[in-house]
């Protein structure tokens, strides 16, 4: 029956991985591509509850294509981008697991980075270059997928989830000047547990002086949420920023410290006293 057929497909999937690992890559790609079509056809014809094999097939196929047809540290060709995006998206929508969303997010993020203009052809990114509509679409897809991946991550402090967090913040600080992108981030950020941001708190506090209103519309509410939930984790870094020689950074730290003082005044006074004494 269907259960026996699924076992056969799992064995066949393992066989294709063996071919790939033994450098019979062309054959492995061909066989895995056909297996993807077969498991798709079965899913359409039969009511298959577990989509994990189907998702794994499409995810592996996309990963292999990128590895096989893209040189290290080089751009992904346009046609390959379309193919692999579709494969990763299928994997994500079928199973909704961490790896599928992680790979789909990373690919969109990588393509958005590729679309950045270069400075005099030397490969350096123009930080203030305008965001094209195509680039914006990939950034938005990356943001939503990073949020899904982070939400699915069973180990929120793992290196992979932390990298997703850093890439998510890169989307904010590099592309958040676009009000549309800032809005998408604000709409999505609530899906991430606030505690998860403690791992990237230094990166958040390092940007509190940014003047762009779209970025601040995301950054300040997020920091205030963290202040309310974890005052001790934030108060000491803020007390250091209060001594910053950069006027805008110092002013921003004062705004956040006042927010903290409104409900943890005793803690604030103690922290400021410790900070002053350490400096003295």
PDB file of C-alpha atoms in Angstrom:
ATOM      1  CA  UNK A   1       0.000   0.000   0.000  1.00  0.00           C
ATOM      2  CA  UNK A   2       0.920   3.653   0.392  1.00  0.00           C
ATOM      3  CA  UNK A   3       3.058   2.973   3.486  1.00  0.00           C
ATOM      4  CA  UNK A   4       5.173   0.425   1.617  1.00  0.00           C
ATOM      5  CA  UNK A   5       5.570   2.813  -1.308  1.00  0.00           C
ATOM      6  CA  UNK A   6       6.747   5.561   1.044  1.00  0.00           C
ATOM      7  CA  UNK A   7       9.401   3.252   2.514  1.00  0.00           C
ATOM      8  CA  UNK A   8      10.637   2.460  -1.006  1.00  0.00           C
ATOM      9  CA  UNK A   9      10.873   6.155  -1.796  1.00  0.00           C
ATOM     10  CA  UNK A  10      12.831   6.819   1.404  1.00  0.00           C
ATOM     11  CA  UNK A  11      15.280   4.091   0.436  1.00  0.00           C
ATOM     12  CA  UNK A  12      15.551   5.539  -3.074  1.00  0.00           C
ATOM     13  CA  UNK A  13      16.157   8.980  -1.568  1.00  0.00           C
ATOM     14  CA  UNK A  14      18.981   7.526   0.545  1.00  0.00           C
ATOM     15  CA  UNK A  15      20.393   5.910  -2.613  1.00  0.00           C
ATOM     16  CA  UNK A  16      20.510   9.261  -4.439  1.00  0.00           C
ATOM     17  CA  UNK A  17      22.401  10.761  -1.482  1.00  0.00           C
ATOM     18  CA  UNK A  18      24.901   7.905  -1.719  1.00  0.00           C
ATOM     19  CA  UNK A  19      25.404   8.670  -5.419  1.00  0.00           C
ATOM     20  CA  UNK A  20      25.970  12.335  -4.609  1.00  0.00           C
ATOM     21  CA  UNK A  21      28.508  11.582  -1.892  1.00  0.00           C
ATOM     22  CA  UNK A  22      30.409   9.208  -4.197  1.00  0.00           C
ATOM     23  CA  UNK A  23      30.765  11.928  -6.877  1.00  0.00           C
ATOM     24  CA  UNK A  24      28.154  10.509  -9.255  1.00  0.00           C
ATOM     25  CA  UNK A  25      26.496  13.903  -9.104  1.00  0.00           C
ATOM     26  CA  UNK A  26      24.921  14.094 -12.533  1.00  0.00           C
ATOM     27  CA  UNK A  27      23.147  10.771 -11.997  1.00  0.00           C
ATOM     28  CA  UNK A  28      22.162  11.760  -8.451  1.00  0.00           C
ATOM     29  CA  UNK A  29      20.593  15.018  -9.659  1.00  0.00           C
ATOM     30  CA  UNK A  30      18.706  13.249 -12.431  1.00  0.00           C
ATOM     31  CA  UNK A  31      17.353  10.539 -10.109  1.00  0.00           C
ATOM     32  CA  UNK A  32      16.415  12.977  -7.344  1.00  0.00           C
ATOM     33  CA  UNK A  33      14.626  15.255  -9.821  1.00  0.00           C
ATOM     34  CA  UNK A  34      12.514  12.305 -10.982  1.00  0.00           C
ATOM     35  CA  UNK A  35      11.849  11.257  -7.379  1.00  0.00           C
ATOM     36  CA  UNK A  36      10.570  14.791  -6.626  1.00  0.00           C
ATOM     37  CA  UNK A  37       8.078  14.483  -9.473  1.00  0.00           C
ATOM     38  CA  UNK A  38       6.965  11.034  -8.276  1.00  0.00           C
ATOM     39  CA  UNK A  39       6.360  12.017  -4.650  1.00  0.00           C
ATOM     40  CA  UNK A  40       4.513  15.112  -5.868  1.00  0.00           C
ATOM     41  CA  UNK A  41       2.269  12.962  -8.070  1.00  0.00           C
ATOM     42  CA  UNK A  42       1.527  10.554  -5.223  1.00  0.00           C
ATOM     43  CA  UNK A  43       0.689  13.445  -2.890  1.00  0.00           C
ATOM     44  CA  UNK A  44      -1.786  14.797  -5.442  1.00  0.00           C
ATOM     45  CA  UNK A  45      -3.405  11.391  -5.963  1.00  0.00           C
ATOM     46  CA  UNK A  46      -3.375  10.153  -2.363  1.00  0.00           C
ATOM     47  CA  UNK A  47      -4.045  11.824   0.964  1.00  0.00           C
ATOM     48  CA  UNK A  48      -0.514  11.847   2.396  1.00  0.00           C
ATOM     49  CA  UNK A  49      -0.382  13.323   5.889  1.00  0.00           C
ATOM     50  CA  UNK A  50       3.399  13.315   6.357  1.00  0.00           C
ATOM     51  CA  UNK A  51       5.009  15.638   3.830  1.00  0.00           C
ATOM     52  CA  UNK A  52       8.511  15.390   5.324  1.00  0.00           C
ATOM     53  CA  UNK A  53       9.936  13.160   2.562  1.00  0.00           C
ATOM     54  CA  UNK A  54       8.464  15.351  -0.163  1.00  0.00           C
ATOM     55  CA  UNK A  55       9.900  18.452   1.504  1.00  0.00           C
ATOM     56  CA  UNK A  56      13.309  16.814   2.023  1.00  0.00           C
ATOM     57  CA  UNK A  57      13.502  15.822  -1.667  1.00  0.00           C
ATOM     58  CA  UNK A  58      12.855  19.339  -2.948  1.00  0.00           C
ATOM     59  CA  UNK A  59      15.184  20.875  -0.354  1.00  0.00           C
ATOM     60  CA  UNK A  60      18.033  18.510  -1.226  1.00  0.00           C
ATOM     61  CA  UNK A  61      17.522  19.051  -4.949  1.00  0.00           C
ATOM     62  CA  UNK A  62      17.825  22.815  -4.551  1.00  0.00           C
ATOM     63  CA  UNK A  63      20.928  22.544  -2.363  1.00  0.00           C
ATOM     64  CA  UNK A  64      22.629  20.197  -4.821  1.00  0.00           C
ATOM     65  CA  UNK A  65      21.905  22.461  -7.785  1.00  0.00           C
ATOM     66  CA  UNK A  66      23.425  25.486  -6.054  1.00  0.00           C
ATOM     67  CA  UNK A  67      26.502  23.463  -5.078  1.00  0.00           C
ATOM     68  CA  UNK A  68      26.920  21.880  -8.493  1.00  0.00           C
ATOM     69  CA  UNK A  69      26.271  24.837 -10.776  1.00  0.00           C
ATOM     70  CA  UNK A  70      27.618  27.779  -8.754  1.00  0.00           C
ATOM     71  CA  UNK A  71      31.296  28.401  -8.111  1.00  0.00           C
ATOM     72  CA  UNK A  72      32.228  29.305  -4.498  1.00  0.00           C
ATOM     73  CA  UNK A  73      31.700  33.004  -3.674  1.00  0.00           C
ATOM     74  CA  UNK A  74      30.213  33.694  -7.103  1.00  0.00           C
ATOM     75  CA  UNK A  75      26.795  34.955  -8.196  1.00  0.00           C
ATOM     76  CA  UNK A  76      23.975  32.495  -8.785  1.00  0.00           C
ATOM     77  CA  UNK A  77      22.854  32.579 -12.460  1.00  0.00           C
ATOM     78  CA  UNK A  78      19.387  34.031 -13.024  1.00  0.00           C
ATOM     79  CA  UNK A  79      17.759  30.842 -14.340  1.00  0.00           C
ATOM     80  CA  UNK A  80      19.201  28.810 -11.484  1.00  0.00           C
ATOM     81  CA  UNK A  81      17.868  31.381  -9.010  1.00  0.00           C
ATOM     82  CA  UNK A  82      14.322  30.824 -10.263  1.00  0.00           C
ATOM     83  CA  UNK A  83      14.617  27.031 -10.181  1.00  0.00           C
ATOM     84  CA  UNK A  84      16.073  26.816  -6.690  1.00  0.00           C
ATOM     85  CA  UNK A  85      13.761  29.460  -5.229  1.00  0.00           C
ATOM     86  CA  UNK A  86      10.782  27.406  -6.401  1.00  0.00           C
ATOM     87  CA  UNK A  87      12.283  24.212  -4.974  1.00  0.00           C
ATOM     88  CA  UNK A  88      13.061  25.752  -1.594  1.00  0.00           C
ATOM     89  CA  UNK A  89       9.643  27.416  -1.455  1.00  0.00           C
ATOM     90  CA  UNK A  90       7.942  24.099  -2.166  1.00  0.00           C
ATOM     91  CA  UNK A  91       9.943  22.467   0.617  1.00  0.00           C
ATOM     92  CA  UNK A  92       9.059  25.253   3.066  1.00  0.00           C
ATOM     93  CA  UNK A  93       5.341  25.316   2.286  1.00  0.00           C
ATOM     94  CA  UNK A  94       5.017  21.520   2.423  1.00  0.00           C
ATOM     95  CA  UNK A  95       6.690  20.883   5.729  1.00  0.00           C
ATOM     96  CA  UNK A  96       7.240  24.281   7.321  1.00  0.00           C
ATOM     97  CA  UNK A  97      10.384  22.985   9.032  1.00  0.00           C
ATOM     98  CA  UNK A  98      13.402  24.966  10.118  1.00  0.00           C
ATOM     99  CA  UNK A  99      15.831  23.881   7.380  1.00  0.00           C
ATOM    100  CA  UNK A 100      13.398  24.626   4.562  1.00  0.00           C
ATOM    101  CA  UNK A 101      12.632  28.168   5.785  1.00  0.00           C
ATOM    102  CA  UNK A 102      16.305  28.733   6.636  1.00  0.00           C
ATOM    103  CA  UNK A 103      17.462  27.828   3.111  1.00  0.00           C
ATOM    104  CA  UNK A 104      14.683  29.785   1.403  1.00  0.00           C
ATOM    105  CA  UNK A 105      15.526  32.849   3.520  1.00  0.00           C
ATOM    106  CA  UNK A 106      19.272  32.588   2.877  1.00  0.00           C
ATOM    107  CA  UNK A 107      18.790  32.260  -0.871  1.00  0.00           C
ATOM    108  CA  UNK A 108      16.551  35.342  -1.049  1.00  0.00           C
ATOM    109  CA  UNK A 109      19.037  37.217   1.144  1.00  0.00           C
ATOM    110  CA  UNK A 110      21.932  36.167  -1.097  1.00  0.00           C
ATOM    111  CA  UNK A 111      20.111  37.242  -4.256  1.00  0.00           C
ATOM    112  CA  UNK A 112      19.244  40.618  -2.676  1.00  0.00           C
ATOM    113  CA  UNK A 113      22.931  41.095  -1.874  1.00  0.00           C
ATOM    114  CA  UNK A 114      23.842  40.204  -5.479  1.00  0.00           C
ATOM    115  CA  UNK A 115      21.465  42.861  -6.771  1.00  0.00           C
ATOM    116  CA  UNK A 116      23.272  45.623  -4.907  1.00  0.00           C
ATOM    117  CA  UNK A 117      25.000  48.044  -7.207  1.00  0.00           C
ATOM    118  CA  UNK A 118      28.801  47.966  -7.226  1.00  0.00           C
ATOM    119  CA  UNK A 119      31.089  50.903  -6.738  1.00  0.00           C
ATOM    120  CA  UNK A 120      33.202  51.544  -9.857  1.00  0.00           C
ATOM    121  CA  UNK A 121      33.040  47.878 -10.726  1.00  0.00           C
ATOM    122  CA  UNK A 122      35.275  46.749  -7.860  1.00  0.00           C
ATOM    123  CA  UNK A 123      32.608  44.691  -6.121  1.00  0.00           C
ATOM    124  CA  UNK A 124      32.105  46.971  -3.135  1.00  0.00           C
ATOM    125  CA  UNK A 125      28.509  47.623  -2.188  1.00  0.00           C
ATOM    126  CA  UNK A 126      27.122  51.140  -2.229  1.00  0.00           C
ATOM    127  CA  UNK A 127      25.621  51.432   1.200  1.00  0.00           C
ATOM    128  CA  UNK A 128      23.221  54.224   0.247  1.00  0.00           C
ATOM    129  CA  UNK A 129      22.264  52.905  -3.179  1.00  0.00           C
ATOM    130  CA  UNK A 130      18.498  52.844  -3.855  1.00  0.00           C
ATOM    131  CA  UNK A 131      16.670  49.562  -3.393  1.00  0.00           C
ATOM    132  CA  UNK A 132      15.192  48.280  -6.652  1.00  0.00           C
ATOM    133  CA  UNK A 133      11.744  46.687  -6.721  1.00  0.00           C
ATOM    134  CA  UNK A 134      13.248  43.271  -7.485  1.00  0.00           C
ATOM    135  CA  UNK A 135      15.698  43.617  -4.629  1.00  0.00           C
ATOM    136  CA  UNK A 136      12.907  44.762  -2.335  1.00  0.00           C
ATOM    137  CA  UNK A 137      10.859  41.650  -3.173  1.00  0.00           C
ATOM    138  CA  UNK A 138      13.757  39.377  -2.250  1.00  0.00           C
ATOM    139  CA  UNK A 139      14.426  41.292   0.981  1.00  0.00           C
ATOM    140  CA  UNK A 140      10.769  41.013   2.011  1.00  0.00           C
ATOM    141  CA  UNK A 141      10.765  37.272   1.235  1.00  0.00           C
ATOM    142  CA  UNK A 142      14.004  36.874   3.219  1.00  0.00           C
ATOM    143  CA  UNK A 143      12.594  38.752   6.227  1.00  0.00           C
ATOM    144  CA  UNK A 144       9.416  36.665   6.394  1.00  0.00           C
ATOM    145  CA  UNK A 145      11.353  33.426   5.916  1.00  0.00           C
ATOM    146  CA  UNK A 146      13.991  34.290   8.529  1.00  0.00           C
ATOM    147  CA  UNK A 147      11.169  34.965  10.989  1.00  0.00           C
ATOM    148  CA  UNK A 148       9.584  31.591  10.176  1.00  0.00           C
ATOM    149  CA  UNK A 149      12.948  29.858  10.529  1.00  0.00           C
ATOM    150  CA  UNK A 150      13.723  31.539  13.860  1.00  0.00           C
ATOM    151  CA  UNK A 151      10.239  30.648  15.122  1.00  0.00           C
ATOM    152  CA  UNK A 152      10.739  27.012  14.064  1.00  0.00           C
ATOM    153  CA  UNK A 153      14.260  26.745  15.477  1.00  0.00           C
ATOM    154  CA  UNK A 154      14.151  24.305  18.394  1.00  0.00           C
ATOM    155  CA  UNK A 155      17.480  25.548  19.743  1.00  0.00           C
ATOM    156  CA  UNK A 156      17.183  29.326  19.776  1.00  0.00           C
ATOM    157  CA  UNK A 157      20.809  29.806  20.862  1.00  0.00           C
ATOM    158  CA  UNK A 158      22.249  27.519  18.157  1.00  0.00           C
ATOM    159  CA  UNK A 159      24.794  29.025  15.759  1.00  0.00           C
ATOM    160  CA  UNK A 160      22.418  28.606  12.814  1.00  0.00           C
ATOM    161  CA  UNK A 161      19.500  30.404  14.491  1.00  0.00           C
ATOM    162  CA  UNK A 162      21.846  33.138  15.715  1.00  0.00           C
ATOM    163  CA  UNK A 163      23.046  33.619  12.132  1.00  0.00           C
ATOM    164  CA  UNK A 164      19.409  33.917  11.039  1.00  0.00           C
ATOM    165  CA  UNK A 165      18.957  36.618  13.682  1.00  0.00           C
ATOM    166  CA  UNK A 166      22.008  38.517  12.432  1.00  0.00           C
ATOM    167  CA  UNK A 167      20.827  38.285   8.824  1.00  0.00           C
ATOM    168  CA  UNK A 168      17.389  39.475   9.928  1.00  0.00           C
ATOM    169  CA  UNK A 169      19.032  42.511  11.559  1.00  0.00           C
ATOM    170  CA  UNK A 170      21.081  43.106   8.410  1.00  0.00           C
ATOM    171  CA  UNK A 171      17.817  43.347   6.478  1.00  0.00           C
ATOM    172  CA  UNK A 172      16.661  45.966   8.986  1.00  0.00           C
ATOM    173  CA  UNK A 173      19.814  48.088   9.094  1.00  0.00           C
ATOM    174  CA  UNK A 174      20.744  47.779   5.427  1.00  0.00           C
ATOM    175  CA  UNK A 175      17.324  47.985   3.797  1.00  0.00           C
ATOM    176  CA  UNK A 176      15.085  49.337   6.566  1.00  0.00           C
ATOM    177  CA  UNK A 177      15.261  52.886   5.237  1.00  0.00           C
ATOM    178  CA  UNK A 178      12.494  51.754   2.890  1.00  0.00           C
ATOM    179  CA  UNK A 179       9.194  52.325   4.766  1.00  0.00           C
ATOM    180  CA  UNK A 180       7.704  49.266   3.046  1.00  0.00           C
ATOM    181  CA  UNK A 181      10.468  46.997   4.342  1.00  0.00           C
ATOM    182  CA  UNK A 182      10.275  48.544   7.837  1.00  0.00           C
ATOM    183  CA  UNK A 183       6.521  47.879   7.850  1.00  0.00           C
ATOM    184  CA  UNK A 184       7.048  44.218   6.903  1.00  0.00           C
ATOM    185  CA  UNK A 185       9.603  43.838   9.705  1.00  0.00           C
ATOM    186  CA  UNK A 186       7.246  45.429  12.241  1.00  0.00           C
ATOM    187  CA  UNK A 187       4.427  43.117  11.136  1.00  0.00           C
ATOM    188  CA  UNK A 188       6.646  40.018  11.368  1.00  0.00           C
ATOM    189  CA  UNK A 189       8.791  40.703  14.411  1.00  0.00           C
ATOM    190  CA  UNK A 190       6.030  39.823  16.869  1.00  0.00           C
ATOM    191  CA  UNK A 191       6.335  36.151  15.835  1.00  0.00           C
ATOM    192  CA  UNK A 192       9.824  36.004  17.367  1.00  0.00           C
ATOM    193  CA  UNK A 193      10.057  35.424  21.105  1.00  0.00           C
ATOM    194  CA  UNK A 194      11.523  38.599  22.688  1.00  0.00           C
ATOM    195  CA  UNK A 195      14.104  36.535  24.623  1.00  0.00           C
ATOM    196  CA  UNK A 196      15.660  35.489  21.301  1.00  0.00           C
ATOM    197  CA  UNK A 197      16.857  39.072  20.753  1.00  0.00           C
ATOM    198  CA  UNK A 198      19.040  38.952  23.870  1.00  0.00           C
ATOM    199  CA  UNK A 199      21.639  37.079  21.812  1.00  0.00           C
ATOM    200  CA  UNK A 200      21.945  40.027  19.405  1.00  0.00           C
ATOM    201  CA  UNK A 201      21.525  42.814  21.973  1.00  0.00           C
ATOM    202  CA  UNK A 202      24.995  44.321  21.307  1.00  0.00           C
ATOM    203  CA  UNK A 203      24.125  44.701  17.622  1.00  0.00           C
ATOM    204  CA  UNK A 204      20.825  46.398  18.505  1.00  0.00           C
ATOM    205  CA  UNK A 205      22.354  48.847  20.966  1.00  0.00           C
ATOM    206  CA  UNK A 206      25.184  49.680  18.568  1.00  0.00           C
ATOM    207  CA  UNK A 207      22.594  51.154  16.154  1.00  0.00           C
ATOM    208  CA  UNK A 208      20.476  53.205  18.570  1.00  0.00           C
ATOM    209  CA  UNK A 209      21.900  56.443  17.197  1.00  0.00           C
ATOM    210  CA  UNK A 210      20.655  55.885  13.635  1.00  0.00           C
ATOM    211  CA  UNK A 211      18.581  58.854  12.472  1.00  0.00           C
ATOM    212  CA  UNK A 212      16.379  57.113   9.923  1.00  0.00           C
ATOM    213  CA  UNK A 213      12.776  57.181  11.129  1.00  0.00           C
ATOM    214  CA  UNK A 214      11.808  53.893   9.429  1.00  0.00           C
ATOM    215  CA  UNK A 215      14.597  51.978  11.171  1.00  0.00           C
ATOM    216  CA  UNK A 216      13.844  53.656  14.505  1.00  0.00           C
ATOM    217  CA  UNK A 217      10.177  52.694  14.175  1.00  0.00           C
ATOM    218  CA  UNK A 218      11.343  49.078  14.481  1.00  0.00           C
ATOM    219  CA  UNK A 219      14.378  49.406  16.738  1.00  0.00           C
ATOM    220  CA  UNK A 220      13.001  51.545  19.585  1.00  0.00           C
ATOM    221  CA  UNK A 221       9.771  49.583  20.247  1.00  0.00           C
ATOM    222  CA  UNK A 222      11.822  46.374  20.180  1.00  0.00           C
ATOM    223  CA  UNK A 223      14.334  47.706  22.712  1.00  0.00           C
ATOM    224  CA  UNK A 224      11.541  48.986  24.942  1.00  0.00           C
ATOM    225  CA  UNK A 225       9.945  45.507  24.882  1.00  0.00           C
ATOM    226  CA  UNK A 226      13.271  44.054  25.982  1.00  0.00           C
ATOM    227  CA  UNK A 227      13.670  46.723  28.662  1.00  0.00           C
ATOM    228  CA  UNK A 228      10.316  45.762  30.173  1.00  0.00           C
ATOM    229  CA  UNK A 229      11.065  42.024  30.117  1.00  0.00           C
ATOM    230  CA  UNK A 230      14.779  42.006  30.950  1.00  0.00           C
ATOM    231  CA  UNK A 231      15.865  45.274  32.632  1.00  0.00           C
ATOM    232  CA  UNK A 232      19.140  43.900  34.092  1.00  0.00           C
ATOM    233  CA  UNK A 233      20.320  42.673  30.673  1.00  0.00           C
ATOM    234  CA  UNK A 234      20.017  46.145  29.147  1.00  0.00           C
ATOM    235  CA  UNK A 235      20.720  48.599  31.912  1.00  0.00           C
ATOM    236  CA  UNK A 236      24.494  48.107  32.117  1.00  0.00           C
ATOM    237  CA  UNK A 237      25.150  48.389  28.352  1.00  0.00           C
ATOM    238  CA  UNK A 238      22.951  51.516  28.375  1.00  0.00           C
ATOM    239  CA  UNK A 239      24.881  53.012  31.285  1.00  0.00           C
ATOM    240  CA  UNK A 240      28.049  52.660  29.185  1.00  0.00           C
ATOM    241  CA  UNK A 241      26.387  54.319  26.192  1.00  0.00           C
ATOM    242  CA  UNK A 242      25.430  57.269  28.411  1.00  0.00           C
ATOM    243  CA  UNK A 243      29.162  58.074  28.518  1.00  0.00           C
ATOM    244  CA  UNK A 244      29.512  57.864  24.731  1.00  0.00           C
ATOM    245  CA  UNK A 245      31.397  60.756  23.075  1.00  0.00           C
ATOM    246  CA  UNK A 246      28.947  60.500  20.150  1.00  0.00           C
ATOM    247  CA  UNK A 247      26.210  62.993  21.017  1.00  0.00           C
ATOM    248  CA  UNK A 248      23.427  61.223  19.092  1.00  0.00           C
ATOM    249  CA  UNK A 249      24.242  57.867  20.669  1.00  0.00           C
ATOM    250  CA  UNK A 250      24.287  59.417  24.150  1.00  0.00           C
ATOM    251  CA  UNK A 251      20.949  61.134  23.539  1.00  0.00           C
ATOM    252  CA  UNK A 252      19.367  57.891  22.325  1.00  0.00           C
ATOM    253  CA  UNK A 253      20.677  56.041  25.378  1.00  0.00           C
ATOM    254  CA  UNK A 254      19.105  58.717  27.623  1.00  0.00           C
ATOM    255  CA  UNK A 255      15.720  58.235  25.922  1.00  0.00           C
ATOM    256  CA  UNK A 256      15.852  54.477  26.506  1.00  0.00           C
ATOM    257  CA  UNK A 257      17.160  54.908  30.053  1.00  0.00           C
ATOM    258  CA  UNK A 258      14.218  57.186  30.859  1.00  0.00           C
ATOM    259  CA  UNK A 259      11.875  54.505  29.590  1.00  0.00           C
ATOM    260  CA  UNK A 260      13.605  52.017  31.874  1.00  0.00           C
ATOM    261  CA  UNK A 261      13.504  54.439  34.802  1.00  0.00           C
ATOM    262  CA  UNK A 262       9.707  54.727  34.519  1.00  0.00           C
ATOM    263  CA  UNK A 263       9.208  51.218  35.912  1.00  0.00           C
ATOM    264  CA  UNK A 264      12.611  50.221  37.376  1.00  0.00           C
ATOM    265  CA  UNK A 265      13.889  53.452  38.925  1.00  0.00           C
ATOM    266  CA  UNK A 266      15.707  51.790  41.812  1.00  0.00           C
ATOM    267  CA  UNK A 267      17.533  49.430  39.468  1.00  0.00           C
ATOM    268  CA  UNK A 268      18.549  52.356  37.249  1.00  0.00           C
ATOM    269  CA  UNK A 269      19.987  54.356  40.151  1.00  0.00           C
ATOM    270  CA  UNK A 270      21.940  51.360  41.418  1.00  0.00           C
ATOM    271  CA  UNK A 271      23.354  50.634  37.956  1.00  0.00           C
ATOM    272  CA  UNK A 272      24.363  54.254  37.397  1.00  0.00           C
ATOM    273  CA  UNK A 273      26.062  54.339  40.769  1.00  0.00           C
ATOM    274  CA  UNK A 274      28.014  51.149  39.995  1.00  0.00           C
ATOM    275  CA  UNK A 275      28.998  52.527  36.590  1.00  0.00           C
ATOM    276  CA  UNK A 276      30.210  55.826  38.070  1.00  0.00           C
ATOM    277  CA  UNK A 277      32.181  54.084  40.781  1.00  0.00           C
ATOM    278  CA  UNK A 278      33.829  51.717  38.299  1.00  0.00           C
ATOM    279  CA  UNK A 279      34.892  54.679  36.171  1.00  0.00           C
ATOM    280  CA  UNK A 280      36.130  56.553  39.241  1.00  0.00           C
TER     281      UNK A 280
END
